XYZ file of C-alpha atoms in Angstrom:
656
model
C -68.910 -14.405 38.450
C -67.661 -17.797 35.630
C -64.474 -17.445 35.222
C -63.877 -17.230 39.097
C -66.408 -19.953 38.732
C -64.447 -22.234 36.166
C -61.427 -21.466 38.747
C -61.902 -22.604 41.251
C -63.435 -26.215 40.223
C -59.798 -28.165 39.617
C -59.070 -27.332 43.706
C -62.725 -28.042 44.641
C -61.686 -30.976 42.459
C -58.553 -31.282 44.142
C -59.969 -31.128 47.659
C -62.615 -33.861 46.749
C -60.067 -36.329 45.172
C -57.813 -35.282 49.270
C -60.481 -36.202 51.337
C -62.197 -39.260 49.636
C -57.574 -40.150 49.451
C -57.265 -39.927 53.578
C -60.904 -41.144 54.139
C -60.208 -44.867 52.128
C -56.640 -45.207 53.611
C -57.844 -44.676 57.314
C -60.896 -47.198 56.541
C -57.871 -49.800 55.381
C -55.573 -49.197 57.327
C -57.205 -48.703 61.021
C -59.223 -52.449 59.833
C -55.407 -54.041 59.220
C -55.335 -52.426 62.920
C -57.690 -54.486 63.826
C -57.385 -57.767 62.798
C -53.211 -57.121 63.879
C -55.163 -57.037 67.289
C -56.422 -60.478 66.612
C -53.198 -61.704 65.811
C -50.746 -60.044 68.070
C -53.559 -61.741 70.839
C -52.899 -65.549 69.320
C -49.442 -64.763 68.775
C -48.972 -63.162 72.369
C -51.669 -65.648 74.701
C -52.206 -62.149 75.944
C -55.891 -62.507 78.182
C -56.716 -59.150 79.215
C -58.939 -60.722 82.483
C -62.094 -59.042 82.991
C -62.571 -57.074 79.696
C -65.073 -58.430 76.581
C -63.457 -59.901 73.342
C -64.529 -57.481 70.917
C -61.877 -54.068 73.593
C -58.997 -55.698 72.442
C -59.572 -55.179 68.937
C -61.018 -51.701 69.864
C -57.051 -51.182 71.561
C -55.833 -52.189 68.224
C -57.991 -49.694 65.662
C -57.743 -46.725 68.525
C -54.188 -46.902 68.069
C -53.043 -47.018 64.481
C -55.955 -44.797 64.152
C -54.224 -42.561 65.270
C -50.373 -43.050 65.619
C -51.118 -43.074 61.223
C -51.898 -39.077 61.697
C -48.240 -37.521 62.923
C -46.711 -39.845 60.385
C -50.012 -38.932 57.695
C -48.904 -42.767 56.305
C -53.570 -41.936 56.202
C -51.899 -39.880 52.698
C -49.622 -42.486 50.961
C -50.386 -42.854 48.315
C -50.813 -47.070 48.094
C -49.711 -47.345 44.581
C -46.681 -44.292 44.282
C -45.171 -45.732 47.910
C -41.280 -46.041 47.893
C -38.798 -46.362 50.311
C -39.494 -43.444 53.143
C -43.165 -44.231 53.187
C -42.494 -47.124 54.547
C -39.447 -46.048 56.371
C -43.125 -44.226 57.909
C -44.949 -46.920 57.755
C -43.214 -48.810 60.187
C -42.510 -45.351 63.071
C -46.479 -45.766 63.065
C -46.495 -49.478 64.044
C -43.587 -48.957 66.453
C -45.651 -45.903 68.258
C -49.640 -47.667 67.595
C -47.179 -51.108 70.285
C -46.389 -48.713 72.427
C -49.737 -46.933 73.160
C -51.676 -50.180 73.057
C -48.585 -51.146 75.724
C -48.942 -48.044 77.488
C -53.291 -48.125 77.843
C -53.554 -52.148 78.708
C -50.650 -51.758 81.863
C -51.816 -48.392 82.547
C -55.591 -50.199 83.473
C -54.734 -52.778 84.868
C -55.452 -55.325 81.991
C -52.323 -57.837 82.884
C -48.810 -58.772 82.620
C -48.564 -59.986 79.378
C -49.318 -56.136 78.054
C -45.914 -55.658 76.488
C -45.800 -58.968 74.192
C -48.989 -57.521 72.793
C -47.438 -54.608 72.503
C -44.062 -56.546 70.300
C -46.313 -58.741 68.233
C -49.134 -55.837 67.772
C -46.457 -54.092 65.824
C -44.613 -56.271 63.766
C -48.145 -57.435 62.464
C -49.804 -54.379 61.815
C -46.200 -53.336 59.857
C -46.685 -57.033 58.148
C -50.397 -56.325 57.049
C -50.116 -52.934 55.968
C -46.709 -53.375 54.185
C -48.292 -56.424 52.520
C -51.674 -54.539 52.130
C -48.815 -51.279 50.235
C -46.574 -53.539 48.544
C -49.429 -56.307 46.584
C -51.345 -53.427 45.463
C -47.694 -51.759 43.991
C -47.025 -55.429 42.833
C -50.964 -55.733 41.516
C -50.661 -52.592 39.425
C -47.513 -53.714 37.707
C -48.549 -56.916 37.047
C -52.189 -54.716 35.398
C -49.465 -52.392 33.973
C -47.825 -54.521 32.054
C -50.715 -55.644 30.237
C -52.228 -52.588 29.282
C -48.478 -51.891 27.678
C -50.027 -53.712 25.080
C -52.072 -51.612 23.652
C -49.838 -47.902 24.094
C -46.090 -46.476 24.607
C -44.427 -47.351 27.592
C -42.882 -43.636 29.605
C -39.894 -43.262 30.864
C -39.826 -39.690 33.063
C -37.273 -37.368 32.681
C -37.111 -34.672 36.595
C -37.590 -34.735 39.628
C -38.942 -36.519 41.933
C -41.422 -34.291 42.892
C -42.709 -33.837 39.104
C -43.213 -37.768 38.526
C -45.422 -37.269 41.338
C -47.090 -35.193 40.689
C -47.172 -36.666 37.311
C -48.312 -40.507 39.045
C -50.547 -38.877 40.592
C -52.341 -36.825 38.234
C -52.650 -39.060 35.561
C -53.670 -42.150 36.629
C -54.454 -43.802 32.978
C -51.219 -43.779 32.769
C -49.455 -44.370 35.536
C -49.301 -48.822 35.138
C -47.332 -47.091 31.268
C -44.492 -46.288 33.484
C -41.587 -48.346 33.474
C -38.592 -45.620 35.026
C -36.921 -42.312 35.619
C -33.694 -40.404 34.101
C -33.272 -38.176 36.924
C -29.894 -35.590 37.143
C -27.695 -35.151 40.289
C -25.530 -38.227 41.309
C -27.648 -38.998 44.404
C -30.249 -40.785 42.054
C -28.411 -43.753 41.170
C -29.799 -46.580 38.344
C -31.381 -49.086 41.339
C -32.818 -46.842 43.371
C -36.668 -45.475 43.554
C -38.193 -42.575 43.318
C -41.894 -42.330 44.613
C -41.939 -46.123 43.525
C -40.541 -45.902 40.058
C -37.626 -46.849 39.424
C -34.351 -44.523 38.933
C -32.439 -45.949 35.617
C -29.916 -43.772 35.182
C -28.606 -40.624 34.234
C -29.790 -37.553 31.907
C -26.295 -37.593 30.533
C -26.797 -41.740 30.038
C -30.504 -41.753 28.228
C -28.902 -42.168 24.503
C -27.425 -46.000 26.697
C -30.606 -46.295 28.442
C -33.233 -45.361 25.333
C -30.766 -48.349 23.432
C -31.303 -50.401 25.806
C -35.101 -51.024 25.629
C -35.876 -51.659 22.342
C -38.431 -51.299 20.652
C -37.291 -48.094 20.926
C -39.986 -47.220 19.168
C -42.580 -47.687 21.546
C -40.948 -45.483 24.559
C -42.708 -42.495 25.599
C -40.226 -39.576 26.988
C -42.249 -36.825 29.326
C -40.545 -33.833 30.210
C -42.227 -33.553 34.801
C -38.858 -30.549 35.467
C -41.055 -27.402 34.218
C -37.355 -26.133 34.198
C -35.532 -28.705 32.031
C -35.654 -26.221 28.866
C -32.856 -24.881 26.141
C -29.756 -26.795 25.838
C -30.485 -29.654 28.064
C -33.340 -30.475 26.250
C -32.790 -29.957 23.121
C -29.415 -32.617 23.774
C -32.658 -34.974 25.201
C -34.138 -34.229 21.886
C -31.514 -35.438 19.672
C -30.578 -38.684 21.634
C -34.699 -39.399 22.048
C -33.922 -38.917 17.704
C -31.343 -41.270 17.457
C -33.903 -43.968 18.322
C -36.814 -42.967 17.801
C -38.008 -42.405 21.193
C -41.330 -38.861 21.283
C -40.844 -36.560 23.710
C -43.588 -34.595 25.129
C -44.138 -32.549 28.358
C -45.981 -32.451 31.084
C -49.393 -30.674 30.234
C -50.520 -28.110 32.749
C -52.738 -30.031 34.721
C -54.433 -27.685 37.229
C -57.188 -27.530 35.619
C -57.429 -31.459 35.472
C -61.030 -33.841 37.469
C -60.250 -36.436 39.189
C -58.916 -39.603 36.664
C -59.513 -37.116 33.715
C -55.644 -37.042 32.406
C -54.618 -33.846 29.763
C -53.096 -34.286 26.999
C -49.040 -34.175 26.424
C -48.324 -30.954 24.003
C -44.818 -32.279 21.986
C -41.995 -30.038 23.121
C -42.044 -25.983 22.120
C -38.505 -23.680 21.025
C -39.751 -21.231 23.605
C -38.705 -24.124 25.752
C -35.610 -24.608 24.068
C -35.324 -20.821 23.942
C -33.885 -21.232 27.539
C -35.513 -17.586 29.189
C -36.050 -17.315 31.878
C -39.436 -15.493 33.074
C -39.328 -12.116 33.793
C -41.128 -10.507 36.468
C -43.045 -7.958 35.955
C -44.258 -4.595 38.153
C -47.379 -5.683 37.402
C -49.283 -2.840 39.763
C -46.803 0.283 37.077
C -48.290 -1.208 34.200
C -52.206 -0.976 35.743
C -51.700 2.639 36.887
C -49.876 3.859 33.375
C -53.251 1.762 31.293
C -56.242 1.882 33.428
C -59.120 5.022 32.674
C -56.752 5.589 29.907
C -57.003 6.218 26.283
C -54.924 4.667 24.060
C -54.319 4.502 20.225
C -52.361 1.120 18.866
C -51.069 1.741 15.280
C -50.458 -1.424 13.416
C -53.294 -3.120 15.948
C -54.259 -6.277 12.836
C -49.720 -7.328 13.076
C -48.323 -9.845 15.905
C -47.169 -6.806 17.944
C -49.608 -4.999 17.336
C -52.168 -8.280 18.233
C -51.090 -8.546 20.904
C -50.634 -5.409 22.768
C -53.879 -4.868 22.537
C -54.565 -7.553 24.534
C -52.327 -7.658 26.916
C -53.558 -3.779 27.535
C -56.997 -4.767 27.069
C -56.181 -6.803 30.278
C -55.852 -3.273 32.346
C -59.156 -2.335 32.107
C -57.621 1.650 30.357
C -61.832 3.881 29.698
C -60.561 2.834 25.948
C -59.124 1.415 22.464
C -58.583 2.780 19.421
C -56.517 0.591 16.895
C -55.531 1.244 13.227
C -54.017 -0.390 11.166
C -54.954 -0.724 6.558
C -55.506 -3.644 6.339
C -59.246 -4.364 7.708
C -58.987 -8.780 7.860
C -56.580 -8.530 10.368
C -57.414 -5.284 12.159
C -60.608 -7.611 11.651
C -59.387 -10.744 13.887
C -57.485 -8.642 16.929
C -60.847 -7.266 17.655
C -62.991 -10.624 16.497
C -59.678 -12.341 19.657
C -60.884 -9.722 21.933
C -64.396 -9.797 22.322
C -63.972 -14.040 22.524
C -61.402 -13.304 25.515
C -64.669 -11.093 26.836
C -62.910 -7.841 27.129
C -65.381 -5.378 27.889
C -63.470 -2.510 26.901
C -64.747 0.074 24.129
C -63.032 -0.601 21.003
C -62.830 1.868 18.498
C -62.019 0.021 14.633
C -59.385 2.636 12.671
C -58.654 2.311 8.805
C -56.050 4.325 8.219
C -53.236 5.397 6.334
C -50.630 6.398 8.746
C -48.599 8.204 5.732
C -52.406 10.289 5.485
C -51.515 13.325 7.257
C -55.449 14.610 7.349
C -57.082 11.603 7.861
C -54.349 11.136 11.158
C -55.123 14.262 12.031
C -58.785 13.392 12.198
C -58.490 10.344 14.207
C -56.634 11.939 16.544
C -58.612 15.795 16.953
C -61.896 12.321 17.402
C -59.979 10.342 19.874
C -57.226 12.446 21.251
C -55.054 9.341 22.887
C -53.275 9.958 26.130
C -50.904 7.184 25.347
C -49.892 5.551 21.739
C -48.617 3.101 20.748
C -46.918 3.073 17.499
C -46.353 -0.441 15.708
C -47.020 0.661 12.512
C -43.784 -0.447 9.742
C -43.029 -2.255 6.695
C -40.477 -4.453 8.353
C -40.204 -7.505 5.344
C -36.271 -6.928 4.676
C -36.299 -7.714 0.743
C -39.698 -6.400 0.290
C -38.167 -2.746 1.970
C -34.947 -3.655 -0.703
C -37.076 -4.182 -3.267
C -39.643 -0.861 -2.233
C -37.215 1.834 -0.500
C -39.328 4.776 -1.095
C -42.443 2.510 0.388
C -40.842 1.547 3.207
C -38.757 5.083 3.962
C -42.581 6.748 3.538
C -44.063 4.771 6.064
C -41.439 4.022 8.105
C -39.473 7.067 8.234
C -42.445 9.029 7.030
C -45.550 7.585 8.652
C -43.823 7.683 11.940
C -43.429 11.329 12.420
C -46.833 12.296 10.938
C -48.074 10.041 14.386
C -45.582 11.175 16.558
C -45.954 15.595 15.626
C -50.109 14.446 15.682
C -49.998 12.816 19.213
C -48.209 15.599 20.521
C -50.624 18.422 18.492
C -53.983 16.883 20.586
C -52.051 16.626 23.170
C -51.211 13.334 24.230
C -49.642 12.222 27.271
C -46.204 9.585 25.591
C -45.954 7.944 22.583
C -43.892 4.308 22.271
C -42.049 3.713 19.312
C -41.231 -0.057 18.567
C -38.347 -0.489 16.941
C -35.401 -2.937 15.193
C -31.876 -4.449 16.550
C -31.879 -4.404 13.074
C -31.824 -0.284 13.250
C -27.887 -0.985 14.362
C -25.542 -0.863 12.630
C -28.099 -0.883 9.649
C -27.588 -2.836 6.358
C -30.357 -2.644 4.827
C -33.211 -0.226 5.005
C -36.017 -0.862 6.441
C -32.762 -1.251 9.253
C -31.861 2.554 8.455
C -34.898 4.156 8.582
C -36.223 2.237 11.476
C -32.900 4.273 12.809
C -33.905 7.293 11.849
C -37.378 7.401 13.300
C -35.292 6.212 16.744
C -33.914 9.489 15.904
C -36.764 12.629 15.398
C -38.364 10.677 18.600
C -35.396 10.702 20.464
C -35.055 14.761 19.518
C -38.690 15.324 20.429
C -38.578 13.693 23.329
C -34.602 15.475 24.833
C -37.260 18.437 23.664
C -39.704 18.009 25.761
C -38.185 16.406 28.885
C -35.238 19.616 28.658
C -38.569 21.761 29.115
C -38.470 24.470 31.550
C -41.079 22.857 33.179
C -40.685 18.772 31.782
C -44.108 19.907 29.927
C -45.145 18.118 26.718
C -45.646 14.245 25.489
C -42.374 11.729 26.311
C -41.767 9.746 23.049
C -39.793 7.095 24.034
C -38.744 3.817 21.542
C -37.986 -0.019 22.546
C -36.128 -1.505 21.003
C -35.450 -5.444 20.581
C -35.051 -8.237 17.543
C -37.322 -11.410 16.141
C -40.694 -12.455 18.183
C -40.933 -16.236 17.244
C -44.163 -16.408 14.979
C -44.544 -12.808 14.305
C -45.848 -13.218 10.675
C -42.823 -13.377 7.716
C -40.417 -14.991 9.740
C -38.715 -17.632 10.078
C -39.865 -19.334 12.206
C -43.077 -19.411 10.396
C -42.233 -20.458 7.358
C -39.920 -23.381 8.046
C -43.668 -24.954 9.429
C -45.022 -24.496 5.654
C -42.011 -25.679 4.443
C -41.895 -28.667 7.204
C -45.481 -29.077 5.635
C -44.703 -29.582 1.596
C -41.840 -32.176 3.462
C -39.036 -29.776 2.431
C -36.647 -28.341 2.270
C -36.478 -26.231 3.977
C -34.228 -22.668 3.405
C -31.642 -21.311 5.582
C -29.043 -18.251 4.083
C -26.467 -19.039 5.374
C -24.691 -21.573 8.188
C -23.328 -18.808 10.514
C -26.935 -17.290 10.239
C -28.066 -15.829 13.956
C -30.764 -14.184 15.527
C -32.495 -13.115 19.013
C -35.235 -14.240 19.156
C -37.897 -14.310 22.283
C -41.577 -14.917 22.607
C -44.100 -12.536 21.586
C -45.639 -12.107 24.803
C -42.956 -11.859 26.651
C -42.440 -8.675 24.091
C -45.216 -6.419 23.864
C -44.929 -7.163 28.274
C -41.628 -5.535 27.995
C -43.113 -2.879 26.085
C -45.806 -1.819 28.340
C -43.245 -2.151 30.984
C -40.415 -0.021 29.812
C -43.605 2.817 29.102
C -44.721 2.193 32.570
C -40.340 3.065 33.332
C -40.405 5.737 30.899
C -43.201 8.410 32.729
C -44.082 5.871 35.807
C -41.904 6.285 39.319
C -38.613 4.626 37.472
C -39.402 7.969 34.410
C -37.375 10.434 37.416
C -34.699 7.907 38.257
C -34.286 7.517 34.550
C -34.322 11.039 34.079
C -30.733 11.659 33.014
C -30.153 9.059 30.481
C -34.145 9.625 28.928
C -32.859 13.615 28.857
C -29.446 12.203 26.684
C -31.979 10.603 24.346
C -31.653 6.711 25.880
C -33.781 4.409 24.436
C -34.780 1.349 26.242
C -33.522 -2.391 24.745
C -34.774 -6.582 24.970
C -32.776 -8.351 27.300
C -32.279 -11.215 24.667
C -30.353 -13.315 25.587
C -28.202 -15.582 23.442
C -28.271 -15.147 19.812
C -29.338 -18.627 17.773
C -28.248 -20.004 15.398
C -30.968 -19.824 12.375
C -29.245 -23.786 11.369
C -29.622 -24.668 15.174
C -33.533 -23.799 14.686
C -34.618 -25.099 11.535
C -33.110 -28.652 13.025
C -34.650 -28.365 16.300
C -37.923 -27.844 14.548
C -37.031 -31.040 11.970
C -36.584 -33.283 15.436
C -39.759 -31.381 17.135
C -41.994 -32.953 13.319
C -40.720 -36.098 14.805
C -37.625 -35.590 12.133
C -33.986 -36.092 11.162
C -32.469 -33.330 9.983
C -30.920 -34.209 6.282
C -32.279 -37.876 6.644
C -35.706 -36.991 6.311
C -36.197 -33.117 5.293
C -33.419 -31.436 3.596
C -32.108 -28.256 4.726
C -30.619 -26.046 2.014
C -28.557 -22.848 2.242
C -29.825 -20.518 -0.021
C -27.508 -17.336 0.542
C -27.760 -14.021 1.887
C -30.576 -11.942 0.930
C -30.781 -8.505 0.279
C -29.848 -6.451 3.698
C -29.796 -8.891 5.419
C -25.880 -8.936 7.448
C -24.696 -12.739 9.361
C -26.033 -11.211 12.999
C -27.695 -8.595 14.106
C -26.991 -5.775 17.501
C -28.559 -5.055 19.909
C -27.047 -1.635 20.250
C -23.586 -0.296 19.227
C -19.994 -1.488 20.147
C -18.802 1.493 21.793
C -21.568 1.977 24.267
C -21.822 0.796 27.262
C -25.797 -0.422 27.990
C -27.441 1.326 31.704
C -29.587 -0.614 34.170
C -32.851 0.469 34.341
C -33.428 -1.244 37.702
C -36.439 -3.400 35.467
C -35.507 -6.360 34.904
C -35.243 -7.785 31.034
C -34.590 -3.615 30.483
C -31.906 -2.262 29.541
C -30.950 1.545 28.212
C -28.116 2.264 25.958
C -27.707 5.686 24.824
C -26.647 6.302 20.510
C -25.784 9.198 19.199
C -28.498 12.017 18.743
C -29.646 14.350 16.270
C -31.549 18.497 16.951
C -34.581 18.070 16.585
C -34.395 20.904 14.119
C -31.919 18.706 11.773
C -33.480 15.792 11.661
C -36.928 17.354 10.592
C -34.922 18.959 7.554
C -33.340 16.146 6.414
C -36.686 14.688 6.771
C -38.472 16.709 4.819
C -36.465 16.467 2.205
C -36.574 12.525 2.940
C -40.266 13.136 1.725
C -39.433 14.853 -0.830
C -38.271 12.063 -2.750
C -39.643 9.599 -2.120
C -42.857 10.772 -3.056
C -41.307 11.877 -6.141
C -40.391 7.484 -6.306
C -35.926 9.293 -6.075
C -34.810 6.206 -3.987
C -31.274 7.441 -4.692
C -31.282 10.751 -3.101
C -33.222 9.589 -0.457
C -30.705 6.727 0.398
C -28.273 9.593 0.586
C -30.597 11.680 2.555
C -30.621 8.825 5.021
C -26.941 8.133 4.874
C -26.209 11.769 5.941
C -28.641 11.621 9.168
C -26.924 7.486 9.123
C -23.786 7.377 8.712
C -23.058 4.342 9.733
C -25.308 2.577 7.509
C -23.757 0.167 5.678
C -25.966 -0.605 2.797
C -25.790 -3.923 1.185
C -28.281 -4.144 -1.766
C -26.845 -7.462 -2.992
C -26.681 -9.790 -0.011
C -23.181 -10.379 0.356
C -21.070 -10.513 4.096
C -20.535 -7.965 4.819
C -18.182 -6.970 8.232
C -20.183 -4.649 10.623
C -17.885 -1.386 10.919
C -16.509 0.017 14.529
C -18.884 2.517 15.143
C -21.245 4.948 13.511
C -18.631 7.730 13.642
C -18.713 10.162 11.678
C -21.753 12.563 12.982
C -20.343 14.056 15.881
C -22.312 13.222 18.994
C -25.049 15.977 19.850
C -24.777 17.411 16.958
C -26.764 20.581 16.430
């Protein structure tokens, strides 16, 4: 109830503001209609025979009160009135004059009624339009004085966004000096919402350079759809003149007269990823009332999984991680969100088969999301046996325990580094995928279709995840630079963590719900869900954008230094193999790859030998065993630039 009432407050405040505006405008306009009747009577010399002196002013007041509603005159905001508003005002005055003339003539008030009506129309328009224009002039004068204590503002976007900004941020409205728009139909010299149009977005650099000093300018993006490459170009144009760029805040929660802060442009705004509509009903049906276990719950992906799953009312959540502090943090955040889902915090190592089996026996989860992994590429290169034990043996232990204790489904969080892997980490995740593929194919191929579903979801980098490049760049910026980029050609796929987890849940619902029937042929063939990551981003461009977002200049204020590829790295990552054709799933943002599969017995035998080699510390033998399962694994332990192999393919598809 508290949350619902807090959501109602902004709507009630907006309604109160609208009622107040209507009441004040109606009172002022009808008063001016009354004055216009006195003026018209004096100009036209009209005298209503037998009528009292107050009758004509009452007619004038009533006429404008009636005529103003169809033209929405009383809903106008005077300080933002533009050309279209004055046209509507003129129409209302003409209609009011006709109403007054008709009423007077119909009641036999005298032959001079048409002259009175014409004079009344002109007097009413001059009074009402003059009042609005005078108010705008006064606001402009007052705003000009206020600019000495605040930055001048240029709005970038459309008329709707500008109108909303001006209406809900009154303390900044007086500092708005113009708009920059898209579209040739809005030419310089025109006005939108009473704000002069300065030019097109393409002319922004020239517009800003003319408005000296540009250092006290603030460019506010009021169009929420103005993102991606267009926004990046605006940032660079503004950077050259020292102009700051801000976005219009979420104004839904504003109280009357209170302005929200203007947040800076975020990296998410520059990704230009369209919002993906999720099947909320399917996800809710999958999770509601279920017992859910999340491994790696203290990590970026695992923590976001916990937050999003908690919103769908599972019966209970088991949060498993090897680190106590990150696990405590996730539980704290869930508590702060007001989640009342029963939660169990479990400290466990996924490589400890006995401990994992006892956890599954105790909680008997129905859904398992396996996010625990070692993912730092250079670190796993230095510790290959540890990486293989965690990512391969640990995945097998979790999957076997889940199947043994009756789990309905398990979802493996995989990575684009598993495709044509050049690192031990990527190869280990591909082996984990293959084991989950084999388990799922056995379950779906059974005579009764029984058994645990075991799906893999593959995607690229998530923004802000632990150990990723964005937190590194932030740390380097805080220290004054330099920002380190391995290679100018390096590029990666990026997605926000909330979007990635939302699509993981969507894939899980597709693989276990009604969509599973339509996707059954692909899933029986070892299909792996692949998130639509959009277009890859050059890391060099990302570094430059982060410097610009910090209000600094790349190469001048902050140096960018190239360090060379690190062990296990590639210039580009792939989401699927070149010879594969991604299949549609019918779910927005999700596709399905059908990589090579291996029989369960074969992959299990090799994994047994791999586990022994790793526990004995024999890294060379372990990597040889990995190559037996993943022949496309072209190890790059020294960080050299190597070509991507054409295909996997020394092992035949569906080998047995």
